[in-house]
Short mmCIF file of C-alpha atoms in Angstrom, two decimals:
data_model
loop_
_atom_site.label_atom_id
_atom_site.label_comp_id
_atom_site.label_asym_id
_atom_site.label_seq_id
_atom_site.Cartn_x
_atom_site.Cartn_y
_atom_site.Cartn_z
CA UNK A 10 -99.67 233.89 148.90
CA UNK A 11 -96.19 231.75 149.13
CA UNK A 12 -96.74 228.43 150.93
CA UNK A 13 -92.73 227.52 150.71
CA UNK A 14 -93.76 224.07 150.50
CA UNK A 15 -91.61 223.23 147.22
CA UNK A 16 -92.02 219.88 145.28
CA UNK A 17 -89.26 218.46 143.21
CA UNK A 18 -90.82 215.46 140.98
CA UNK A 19 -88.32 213.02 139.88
CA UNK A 20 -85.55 214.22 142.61
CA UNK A 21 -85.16 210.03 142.66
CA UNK A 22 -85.28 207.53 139.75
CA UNK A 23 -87.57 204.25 140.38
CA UNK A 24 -84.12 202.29 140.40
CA UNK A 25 -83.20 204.64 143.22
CA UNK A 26 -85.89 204.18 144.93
CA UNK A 27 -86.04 200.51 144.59
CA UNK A 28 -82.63 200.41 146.11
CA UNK A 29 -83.83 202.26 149.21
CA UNK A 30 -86.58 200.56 149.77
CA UNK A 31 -84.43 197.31 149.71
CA UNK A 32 -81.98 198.45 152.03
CA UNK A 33 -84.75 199.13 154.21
CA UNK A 34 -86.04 195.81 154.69
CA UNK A 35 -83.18 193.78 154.99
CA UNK A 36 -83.20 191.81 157.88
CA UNK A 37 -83.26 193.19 161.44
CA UNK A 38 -82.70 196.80 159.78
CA UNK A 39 -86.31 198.16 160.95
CA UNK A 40 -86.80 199.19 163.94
CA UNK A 41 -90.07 201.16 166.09
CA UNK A 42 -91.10 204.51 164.86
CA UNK A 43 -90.10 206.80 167.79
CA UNK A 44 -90.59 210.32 168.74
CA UNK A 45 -89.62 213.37 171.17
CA UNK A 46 -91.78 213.05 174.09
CA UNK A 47 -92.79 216.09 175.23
CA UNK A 48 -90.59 218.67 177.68
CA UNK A 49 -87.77 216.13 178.02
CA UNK A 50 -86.07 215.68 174.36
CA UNK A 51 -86.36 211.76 174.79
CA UNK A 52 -86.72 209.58 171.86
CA UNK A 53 -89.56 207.08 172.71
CA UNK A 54 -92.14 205.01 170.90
CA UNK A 55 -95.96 206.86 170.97
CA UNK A 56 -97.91 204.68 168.19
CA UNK A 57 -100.94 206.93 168.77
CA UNK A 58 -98.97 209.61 167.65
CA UNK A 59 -96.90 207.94 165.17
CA UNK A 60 -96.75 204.13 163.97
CA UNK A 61 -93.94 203.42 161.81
CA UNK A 62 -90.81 201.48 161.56
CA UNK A 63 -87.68 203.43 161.00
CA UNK A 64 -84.18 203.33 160.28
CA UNK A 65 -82.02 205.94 161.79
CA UNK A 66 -79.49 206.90 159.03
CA UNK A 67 -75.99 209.39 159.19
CA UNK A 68 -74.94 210.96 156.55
CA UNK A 69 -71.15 210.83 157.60
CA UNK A 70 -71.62 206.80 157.12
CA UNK A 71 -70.85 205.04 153.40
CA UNK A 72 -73.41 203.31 152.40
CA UNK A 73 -75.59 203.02 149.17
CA UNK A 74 -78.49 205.14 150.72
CA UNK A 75 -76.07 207.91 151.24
CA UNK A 76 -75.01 208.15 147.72
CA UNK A 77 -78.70 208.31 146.53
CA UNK A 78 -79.56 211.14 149.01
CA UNK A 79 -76.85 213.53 149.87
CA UNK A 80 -76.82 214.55 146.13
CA UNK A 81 -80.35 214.25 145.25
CA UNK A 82 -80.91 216.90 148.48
CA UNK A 83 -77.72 218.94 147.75
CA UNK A 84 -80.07 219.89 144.46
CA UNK A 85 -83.00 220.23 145.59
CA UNK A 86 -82.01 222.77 148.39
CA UNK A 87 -80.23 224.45 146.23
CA UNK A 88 -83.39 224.94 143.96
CA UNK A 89 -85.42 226.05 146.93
CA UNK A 90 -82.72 228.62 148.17
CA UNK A 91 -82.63 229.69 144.67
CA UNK A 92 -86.47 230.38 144.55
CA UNK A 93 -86.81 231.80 148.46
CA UNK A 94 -83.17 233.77 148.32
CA UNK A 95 -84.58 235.12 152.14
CA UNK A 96 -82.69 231.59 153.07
CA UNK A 97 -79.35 233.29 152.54
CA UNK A 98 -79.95 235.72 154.61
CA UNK A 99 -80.48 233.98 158.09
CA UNK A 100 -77.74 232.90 160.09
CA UNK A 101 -75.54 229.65 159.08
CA UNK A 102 -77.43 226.68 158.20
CA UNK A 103 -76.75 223.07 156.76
CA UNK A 104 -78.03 219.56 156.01
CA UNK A 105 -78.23 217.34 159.39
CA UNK A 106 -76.66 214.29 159.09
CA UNK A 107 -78.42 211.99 160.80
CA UNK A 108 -82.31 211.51 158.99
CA UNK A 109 -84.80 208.07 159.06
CA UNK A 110 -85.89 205.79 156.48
CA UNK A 111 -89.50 205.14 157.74
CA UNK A 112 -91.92 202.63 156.47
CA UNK A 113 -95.84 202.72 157.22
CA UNK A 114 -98.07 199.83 156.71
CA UNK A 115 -101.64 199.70 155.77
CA UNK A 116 -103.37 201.14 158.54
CA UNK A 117 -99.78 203.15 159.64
CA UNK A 118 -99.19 206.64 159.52
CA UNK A 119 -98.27 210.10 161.36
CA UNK A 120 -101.42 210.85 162.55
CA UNK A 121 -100.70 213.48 165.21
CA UNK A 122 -100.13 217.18 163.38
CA UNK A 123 -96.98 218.47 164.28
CA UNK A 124 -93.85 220.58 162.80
CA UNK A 125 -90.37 220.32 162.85
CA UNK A 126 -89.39 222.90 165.08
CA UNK A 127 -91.38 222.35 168.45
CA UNK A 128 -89.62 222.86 171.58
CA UNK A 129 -86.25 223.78 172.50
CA UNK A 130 -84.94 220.13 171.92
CA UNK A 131 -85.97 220.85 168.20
CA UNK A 132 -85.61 224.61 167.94
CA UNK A 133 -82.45 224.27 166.00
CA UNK A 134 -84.57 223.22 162.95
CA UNK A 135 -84.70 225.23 159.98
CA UNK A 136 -86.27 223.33 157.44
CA UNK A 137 -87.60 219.88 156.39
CA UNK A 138 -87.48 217.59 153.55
CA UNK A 139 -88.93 214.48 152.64
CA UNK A 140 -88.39 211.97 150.13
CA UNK A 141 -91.51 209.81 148.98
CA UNK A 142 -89.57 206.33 147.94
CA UNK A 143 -93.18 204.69 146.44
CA UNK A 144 -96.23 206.00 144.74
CA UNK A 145 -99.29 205.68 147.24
CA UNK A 146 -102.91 205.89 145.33
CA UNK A 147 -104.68 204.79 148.93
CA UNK A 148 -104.15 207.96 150.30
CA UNK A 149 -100.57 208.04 151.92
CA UNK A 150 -99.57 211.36 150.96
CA UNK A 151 -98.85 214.47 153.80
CA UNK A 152 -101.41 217.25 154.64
CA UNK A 153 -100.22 220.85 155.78
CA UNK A 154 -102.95 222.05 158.03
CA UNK A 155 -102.83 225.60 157.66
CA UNK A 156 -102.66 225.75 154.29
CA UNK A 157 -105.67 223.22 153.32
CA UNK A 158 -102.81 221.39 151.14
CA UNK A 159 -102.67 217.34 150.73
CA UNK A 160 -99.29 216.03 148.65
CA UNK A 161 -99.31 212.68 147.33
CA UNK A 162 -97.16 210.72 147.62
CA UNK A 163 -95.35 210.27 144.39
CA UNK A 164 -92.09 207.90 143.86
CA UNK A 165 -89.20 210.05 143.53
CA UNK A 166 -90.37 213.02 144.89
CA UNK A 167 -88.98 215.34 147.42
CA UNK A 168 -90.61 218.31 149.65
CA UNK A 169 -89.01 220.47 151.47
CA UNK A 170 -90.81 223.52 153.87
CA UNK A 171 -90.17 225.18 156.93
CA UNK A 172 -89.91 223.45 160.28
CA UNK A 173 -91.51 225.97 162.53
CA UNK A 174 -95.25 226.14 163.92
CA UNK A 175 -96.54 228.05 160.30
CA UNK A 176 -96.64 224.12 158.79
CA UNK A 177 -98.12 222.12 160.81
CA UNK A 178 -98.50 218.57 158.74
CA UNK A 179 -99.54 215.06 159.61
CA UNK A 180 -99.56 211.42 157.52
CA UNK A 181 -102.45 210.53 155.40
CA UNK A 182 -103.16 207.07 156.27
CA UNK A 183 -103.48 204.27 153.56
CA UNK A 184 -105.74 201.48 154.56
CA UNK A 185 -104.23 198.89 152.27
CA UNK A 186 -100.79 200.32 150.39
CA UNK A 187 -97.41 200.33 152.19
CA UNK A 188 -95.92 204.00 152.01
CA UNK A 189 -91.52 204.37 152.13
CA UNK A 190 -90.03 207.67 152.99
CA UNK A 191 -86.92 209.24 153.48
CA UNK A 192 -86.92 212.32 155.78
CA UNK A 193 -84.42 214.87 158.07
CA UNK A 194 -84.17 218.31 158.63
CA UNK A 195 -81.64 221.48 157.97
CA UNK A 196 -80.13 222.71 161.37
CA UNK A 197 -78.54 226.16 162.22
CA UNK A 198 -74.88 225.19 162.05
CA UNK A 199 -74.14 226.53 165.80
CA UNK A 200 -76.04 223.67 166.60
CA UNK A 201 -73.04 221.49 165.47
CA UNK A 202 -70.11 223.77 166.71
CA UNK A 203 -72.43 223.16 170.43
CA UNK A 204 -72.49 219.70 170.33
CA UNK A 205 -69.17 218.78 169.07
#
């Protein structure tokens, strides 16, 4: 049975990755993890449900980071869509630009299982992806509940799956490794025509 979780090793080089990473941690650039509180769409911090520190990033911006990405994920989309052609046949979709750099430190993580696309704040989600920007051997990879699936967390590797409630996922914590990622989403483009 199809999972649609695709892997695409190597999507970044190490150099790339290094670069990212860097960015990341200049000064003052991280800031608290945050997430949408339930029923109300509001970004706010929940470290119980997610510990991180993040860097909100748009795509419409020139910077190094967005050079890296936006062609690394115009590929590796256009791999999945070649392997799931059902994609094409949905209405409009597109990249979102705005995504997060997010860094975890020993002990951090996602711990809450949750998906992409879960409440009407969200429900323009089509699909996720995720860049892993470090190799974690401490655990740090991502587990998709319902399909008894842990991916580790790999430098230069990128996943992309659907955002609804069939992938469920949550953060595998590393006690004593930092973990880097790069993540967004793919949004119905009505969603942008609305909220121009």
């Amino acid at each position: 049975m199809k999972n649609f979780i695709e892997g695409y090793v190597n999507a970044l080089t190490s150099e790339e990755c290094a670069k990212i990473i860097s960015y990341m941690n200049e000064d003052g650039r991280l800031g608290p993890g945050r997430v949408k509180e339930p029923n109300t769409g509001k970004d706010i911090v929940m470290k119980e449900y997610k510990d991180s520190s993040d860097v909100r990033m748009d795509m419409r911006e020139e910077n190094e980071v967005n050079k890296i990405i936006l062609p690394s994920i115009k590929k590796c989309i256009s791999l999945y869509t070649k392997k799931h052609p059902q994609m094409n046949n949905i209405d409009y979709w597109e990249l979102d630009y705005i995504y997060n750099l997010q860094k975890y430190n020993p002990g951090q993580c996602f711990a809450s299982s949750h998906c992409e696309n879960a409440s009407i704040v969200t429900s323009h989600r089509v699909l996720a992806w995720m860049y892993y920007l470090n190799t974690v051997k401490d655990g740090g990879g991502t587990q998709f509940d319902n399909y008894e699936i842990a991916v580790e967390a790999v430098e230069g590797r990128c996943l992309i799956w659907p955002a609804y409630w069939t992938h469920f996922h949550h953060g595998i914590v590393s006690k004593t490794e930092t973990k880097y990622i790069a993540t967004g989403w793919f949004l119905y483009s009505s969603f942008f025509v609305d909220n121009e």
